[in-house]
Coordinates of C-alpha atoms in Angstrom, one line a residue:
Chain A
M376 CA 294.5 42.0 -112.9
P377 CA 297.3 44.0 -114.6
L378 CA 296.4 47.7 -114.8
E379 CA 298.6 50.0 -116.6
I380 CA 299.1 53.4 -115.0
E381 CA 301.7 55.5 -116.6
R382 CA 302.9 58.9 -117.5
K383 CA 304.9 59.7 -120.6
F384 CA 307.1 62.6 -121.7
L385 CA 309.1 63.7 -124.7
V386 CA 312.9 63.6 -124.2
G387 CA 315.5 65.7 -126.0
S388 CA 319.1 64.8 -126.1
F389 CA 319.8 62.5 -123.2
E390 CA 322.3 59.7 -123.0
P391 CA 321.0 56.7 -121.0
P392 CA 323.3 55.6 -118.2
A393 CA 325.8 52.8 -119.0
T394 CA 323.9 50.6 -116.6
A395 CA 320.7 50.8 -118.6
V396 CA 319.2 47.6 -120.0
R397 CA 318.7 47.9 -123.7
Q398 CA 316.0 45.9 -125.5
H399 CA 315.1 46.1 -129.2
I400 CA 311.3 46.2 -129.7
E401 CA 309.4 45.6 -132.9
Q402 CA 305.7 45.9 -132.6
G403 CA 302.7 45.8 -134.8
Y404 CA 299.0 46.3 -134.3
I405 CA 296.5 43.6 -135.4
A406 CA 293.6 45.9 -134.4
I407 CA 293.2 49.5 -133.2
K408 CA 289.6 50.4 -132.3
D409 CA 287.9 53.8 -131.9
D410 CA 287.5 53.2 -128.1
G411 CA 291.3 52.8 -127.8
T412 CA 291.3 49.0 -127.5
E413 CA 294.3 47.6 -129.2
V414 CA 295.6 44.1 -130.1
R415 CA 299.3 44.1 -130.4
L416 CA 302.1 41.8 -131.4
R417 CA 305.5 42.7 -129.8
R418 CA 308.9 41.2 -130.3
I419 CA 311.1 42.3 -127.3
G420 CA 314.5 40.9 -126.7
G421 CA 314.1 37.2 -127.3
G422 CA 310.4 37.1 -126.5
R423 CA 307.2 37.4 -128.5
V424 CA 304.0 38.7 -126.9
L425 CA 300.4 39.0 -127.9
G426 CA 298.8 41.8 -125.9
V427 CA 295.3 43.2 -125.6
K428 CA 294.7 46.6 -124.0
R429 CA 291.4 48.2 -123.2
G430 CA 290.9 51.7 -122.0
K431 CA 288.9 51.7 -118.8
G432 CA 287.5 55.2 -119.1
E433 CA 289.0 56.2 -115.8
G434 CA 291.5 58.5 -117.4
P435 CA 293.9 58.2 -120.3
A436 CA 296.7 56.7 -118.3
V437 CA 294.8 53.7 -116.9
R438 CA 294.3 50.7 -119.1
V439 CA 293.6 47.0 -118.7
E440 CA 296.3 44.9 -120.2
V441 CA 296.4 41.2 -120.9
E442 CA 299.6 39.6 -122.4
R443 CA 300.5 36.1 -123.5
E444 CA 303.7 34.7 -124.8
L445 CA 303.7 33.3 -128.4
G446 CA 305.8 30.7 -130.1
E447 CA 308.0 31.8 -133.0
E448 CA 305.8 30.2 -135.6
E449 CA 302.6 31.6 -134.1
F450 CA 304.1 35.0 -134.1
T451 CA 305.4 34.7 -137.7
E452 CA 302.0 33.5 -138.9
L453 CA 300.1 36.4 -137.2
W454 CA 302.6 39.1 -138.0
P455 CA 301.2 39.8 -141.6
A456 CA 298.0 41.0 -139.9
T457 CA 299.9 44.0 -138.6
A458 CA 300.8 45.4 -142.1
G459 CA 300.7 49.1 -142.1
A460 CA 300.7 49.4 -138.4
R461 CA 304.2 48.7 -137.2
L462 CA 307.1 50.5 -135.4
A463 CA 310.5 49.7 -134.1
K464 CA 312.4 51.2 -131.2
D465 CA 315.2 50.6 -128.7
R466 CA 314.1 50.7 -125.1
Y467 CA 316.6 51.7 -122.3
T468 CA 315.4 50.8 -118.8
F469 CA 317.0 52.3 -115.8
D470 CA 316.3 53.9 -112.4
A471 CA 316.2 57.6 -112.2
A472 CA 314.4 60.2 -110.1
G473 CA 313.3 57.4 -107.7
V474 CA 311.4 55.5 -110.4
T475 CA 312.1 53.0 -113.2
V476 CA 312.2 54.9 -116.5
H477 CA 311.7 53.3 -120.0
L478 CA 313.5 55.5 -122.5
D479 CA 312.2 54.7 -126.0
V480 CA 314.4 55.7 -128.9
Y481 CA 312.3 55.3 -132.1
Q482 CA 313.7 54.1 -135.4
G483 CA 312.9 54.0 -139.1
G484 CA 310.3 56.7 -140.1
L485 CA 310.0 57.7 -136.4
A486 CA 313.8 58.4 -136.0
G487 CA 314.4 61.5 -133.9
L488 CA 311.6 60.7 -131.4
R489 CA 312.5 59.8 -127.9
T490 CA 310.0 59.3 -125.1
A491 CA 310.3 58.5 -121.4
E492 CA 307.6 56.3 -119.8
V493 CA 307.1 55.8 -116.1
E494 CA 304.7 53.2 -114.7
F495 CA 303.1 53.5 -111.3
D496 CA 301.2 51.3 -108.9
S497 CA 298.4 53.8 -108.3
T498 CA 297.0 57.0 -109.7
A499 CA 297.9 58.7 -106.5
E500 CA 301.6 57.8 -107.0
A501 CA 301.3 58.8 -110.7
E502 CA 300.0 62.2 -109.7
G503 CA 302.6 62.7 -107.0
F504 CA 305.5 62.1 -109.4
T505 CA 307.8 65.0 -110.1
P506 CA 309.5 64.7 -113.5
P507 CA 313.3 65.2 -113.5
D508 CA 314.8 68.1 -115.4
W509 CA 315.6 66.1 -118.5
F510 CA 312.0 65.1 -119.1
G511 CA 310.3 67.4 -121.7
T512 CA 306.7 68.0 -122.5
E513 CA 304.3 65.6 -120.9
I514 CA 302.4 63.5 -123.6
T515 CA 300.4 61.2 -121.3
G516 CA 297.2 60.4 -123.2
V517 CA 298.1 62.5 -126.2
T518 CA 296.7 60.6 -129.2
A519 CA 299.3 61.8 -131.6
Y520 CA 302.0 60.2 -129.5
K521 CA 300.3 56.9 -128.7
N522 CA 302.3 54.0 -130.2
Q523 CA 299.2 52.9 -132.1
T524 CA 299.0 56.3 -133.7
L525 CA 302.8 56.5 -134.4
A526 CA 302.6 53.0 -136.0
T527 CA 299.9 54.0 -138.4
R528 CA 300.3 57.7 -139.0
G529 CA 304.0 58.4 -138.3
L530 CA 305.3 61.4 -136.5
P531 CA 302.9 64.2 -135.6
G532 CA 302.8 66.9 -138.2
E533 CA 304.4 64.8 -141.0
Chain B
M1057 CA 301.1 25.7 -135.8
P1058 CA 297.4 25.2 -135.5
L1059 CA 295.7 25.4 -138.9
E1060 CA 291.9 25.3 -139.1
I1061 CA 290.6 23.4 -142.0
E1062 CA 286.9 23.0 -141.9
R1063 CA 283.6 22.6 -143.8
K1064 CA 280.3 24.0 -142.6
F1065 CA 276.7 23.2 -143.4
L1066 CA 273.2 24.3 -142.5
V1067 CA 271.2 21.8 -140.6
G1068 CA 267.4 21.5 -140.4
S1069 CA 265.6 19.6 -137.7
F1070 CA 268.0 17.1 -136.3
E1071 CA 268.3 15.8 -132.7
P1072 CA 271.8 15.3 -131.5
P1073 CA 272.4 11.8 -130.1
A1074 CA 272.1 11.3 -126.4
T1075 CA 275.9 10.7 -126.2
A1076 CA 276.7 14.1 -127.6
V1077 CA 278.7 16.4 -125.4
R1078 CA 276.9 19.7 -124.9
Q1079 CA 278.8 23.0 -124.2
H1080 CA 277.4 26.4 -123.9
I1081 CA 279.4 29.0 -125.8
E1082 CA 279.3 32.8 -125.5
Q1083 CA 281.6 34.6 -127.8
G1084 CA 282.4 38.2 -128.7
Y1085 CA 284.7 39.8 -131.2
I1086 CA 287.2 42.5 -130.0
A1087 CA 288.1 43.1 -133.7
I1088 CA 287.0 41.9 -137.1
K1089 CA 289.2 43.2 -140.0
D1090 CA 288.5 43.5 -143.7
D1091 CA 291.1 40.7 -144.4
G1092 CA 289.1 38.3 -142.2
T1093 CA 291.5 38.5 -139.3
E1094 CA 289.5 38.3 -136.0
V1095 CA 290.3 38.6 -132.3
R1096 CA 287.7 36.7 -130.3
L1097 CA 286.8 36.1 -126.7
R1098 CA 285.0 32.9 -126.0
R1099 CA 283.5 31.4 -122.9
I1100 CA 283.1 27.7 -123.4
G1101 CA 282.0 25.3 -120.7
G1102 CA 284.2 26.4 -117.7
G1103 CA 286.9 27.9 -119.9
R1104 CA 287.7 31.3 -121.2
V1105 CA 289.8 31.8 -124.4
L1106 CA 291.4 34.6 -126.2
G1107 CA 291.8 33.7 -129.9
V1108 CA 293.3 35.3 -132.9
K1109 CA 292.5 33.9 -136.4
R1110 CA 294.1 35.1 -139.6
G1111 CA 293.0 34.0 -143.1
K1112 CA 295.9 32.6 -145.0
G1113 CA 294.6 33.2 -148.5
E1114 CA 294.8 29.6 -149.4
G1115 CA 291.1 29.2 -149.5
P1116 CA 288.2 30.2 -147.2
A1117 CA 288.4 27.1 -145.1
V1118 CA 292.1 27.4 -144.1
R1119 CA 293.0 29.7 -141.3
V1120 CA 295.8 30.2 -138.8
E1121 CA 294.5 30.1 -135.2
V1122 CA 296.2 31.1 -131.9
E1123 CA 294.4 30.6 -128.7
R1124 CA 295.3 31.3 -125.0
E1125 CA 293.4 30.7 -121.8
L1126 CA 292.3 33.7 -119.8
G1127 CA 291.6 34.1 -116.1
E1128 CA 288.1 35.1 -115.1
E1129 CA 289.1 38.6 -114.2
E1130 CA 291.0 39.1 -117.4
F1131 CA 288.1 37.9 -119.5
T1132 CA 285.6 40.1 -117.6
E1133 CA 287.8 43.2 -118.1
L1134 CA 288.2 42.6 -121.8
W1135 CA 284.6 41.5 -122.5
P1136 CA 283.2 45.1 -122.8
A1137 CA 285.4 45.5 -125.9
T1138 CA 283.2 43.0 -127.7
A1139 CA 280.0 45.2 -127.4
G1140 CA 277.8 44.9 -130.5
A1141 CA 279.6 41.8 -131.7
R1142 CA 278.5 38.9 -129.6
L1143 CA 276.6 35.6 -130.0
A1144 CA 275.6 32.6 -127.9
K1145 CA 275.0 29.0 -129.0
D1146 CA 274.9 25.5 -127.6
R1147 CA 277.5 23.2 -129.2
Y1148 CA 276.8 19.4 -129.4
T1149 CA 279.9 17.4 -130.3
F1150 CA 279.5 13.8 -131.5
D1151 CA 280.9 11.3 -134.0
A1152 CA 278.8 10.8 -137.2
A1153 CA 279.6 9.8 -140.8
G1154 CA 283.1 8.8 -139.7
V1155 CA 284.0 12.3 -138.5
T1156 CA 283.6 14.5 -135.4
V1157 CA 280.7 16.9 -135.9
H1158 CA 280.1 20.2 -134.0
L1159 CA 276.4 20.9 -134.2
D1160 CA 275.9 24.6 -133.2
V1161 CA 272.4 25.6 -132.1
Y1162 CA 272.3 29.4 -132.0
Q1163 CA 270.4 31.4 -129.4
G1164 CA 269.0 34.9 -128.9
G1165 CA 268.5 36.9 -132.1
L1166 CA 270.0 34.0 -134.0
A1167 CA 267.5 31.4 -132.7
G1168 CA 266.5 29.0 -135.4
L1169 CA 269.9 28.7 -137.0
R1170 CA 271.7 25.4 -136.7
T1171 CA 275.0 24.6 -138.3
A1172 CA 277.3 21.5 -138.5
E1173 CA 281.0 22.0 -138.6
V1174 CA 283.6 19.4 -139.4
E1175 CA 287.3 19.9 -139.0
F1176 CA 289.9 18.1 -141.0
D1177 CA 293.6 17.4 -140.8
S1178 CA 294.3 18.3 -144.5
T1179 CA 292.5 19.9 -147.4
A1180 CA 292.6 16.5 -149.2
E1181 CA 290.6 15.0 -146.4
A1182 CA 288.2 18.0 -146.4
E1183 CA 287.6 17.7 -150.1
G1184 CA 287.1 13.9 -149.9
F1185 CA 284.4 14.2 -147.2
T1186 CA 280.9 13.1 -148.1
P1187 CA 278.3 14.9 -146.0
P1188 CA 275.6 12.8 -144.5
D1189 CA 271.9 13.1 -145.5
W1190 CA 271.0 15.4 -142.6
F1191 CA 273.5 18.0 -143.6
G1192 CA 271.8 20.8 -145.6
T1193 CA 273.3 23.5 -147.8
E1194 CA 277.1 23.9 -147.5
I1195 CA 278.1 27.3 -146.2
T1196 CA 281.9 26.9 -146.0
G1197 CA 283.4 30.3 -146.5
V1198 CA 280.0 32.1 -146.9
T1199 CA 280.5 35.5 -145.4
A1200 CA 276.9 35.8 -144.2
Y1201 CA 277.2 32.7 -142.1
K1202 CA 280.6 33.4 -140.6
N1203 CA 280.3 33.7 -136.8
Q1204 CA 281.9 37.2 -137.0
T1205 CA 279.1 38.3 -139.4
L1206 CA 276.3 36.6 -137.4
A1207 CA 277.6 38.4 -134.3
T1208 CA 277.5 41.8 -135.8
R1209 CA 274.7 41.7 -138.4
G1210 CA 272.4 38.9 -137.2
L1211 CA 270.8 36.3 -139.5
P1212 CA 271.2 36.7 -143.3
G1213 CA 268.2 38.6 -144.8
E1214 CA 267.1 40.2 -141.6

C-alpha cells in the first residue's frame, strides 16, 4: 500500500543542478474534502494520472495514496471538473543531501513560489533528516502551502 | 470514452427471473459535487472499483464515467473517506423487454426501494425504449433517487 511520508520546505534562489530531471506538471482537484481527502488529476511529462489521497490521522506528513493512469480522452473529459482548483509547476528532481529532492517551481498566479519536497520510507527516516543549507522554512503539513490550498486560494497572504 | 446513457424506473413487487445474475453491491462516495461530479468506491461481487463520473450537461442521463480496479488494501484504506455516504443493494441483471435490466433491491435504511436501470448505446435508443408493464414511475435524472442522494440523505420524504 503506497504511503506518502514527506517533508516540505520553502526554497529561495537556488539553481537546480544541470543533471536534474525536469518535468512540467499541471494538476487540478476534482474534490478537496474537509478531512484532507483529495481527488486529483495530474498531467506530468507525457503521463496522465488520477490520484486519491486520504489523510491517515497519524500526522500531517503521512497519507494513503492511490494512483491510476488515464487515457488522454478520459483525462480531457474529466478535466473540466477541476475548474477553479488548478495549478502548474515545473518539477526538478535530483539527488542532494543524501536524498532525492523534488524542487517545484510554481507558475502562473503562484510564480515566485519554490518548494523542495523529500519523500521517506519511514517516519523515523523522515524525522532523522537534516535539511541542507539551501532549504528554507519547513512547511510540512502547513495548510496554506498544500497544493490543494494553493490551487484554490493562491499564494498565502494574497 | 465510456458514456453512460441510461433510464431508471421505480419497481413495485416483482420477482427477478431465476436466470438473473445476482451481485451484492456496497458503494460509498468519496466526493459529491454541486455539478453532479461524483467519486465513488464500489465493491461488486469480488471486485473493487474506483469510479469518477462527470455530468456532461447534455441531459441528466448522459455522463462520462471512468473506472479503475483497486486492490483490496487500497480499497480498505480509502473506504473511510466515504463515511456518511454509503449504501448497499443487491443487483439482479437479466434480459427483459429486449434490453438488459439491472434491478436494484436496496438494503439497510433504504430497504423497500427497488429500481430498474437500463443502459443504452445512444440517446435515440434511450428515447425509443418502451418500458414494460412492471416498470413504475420513471425517475431518470430525479435528484432524490440518485444513488449519491440516497447514500447521503436516505429515502425521499424521510
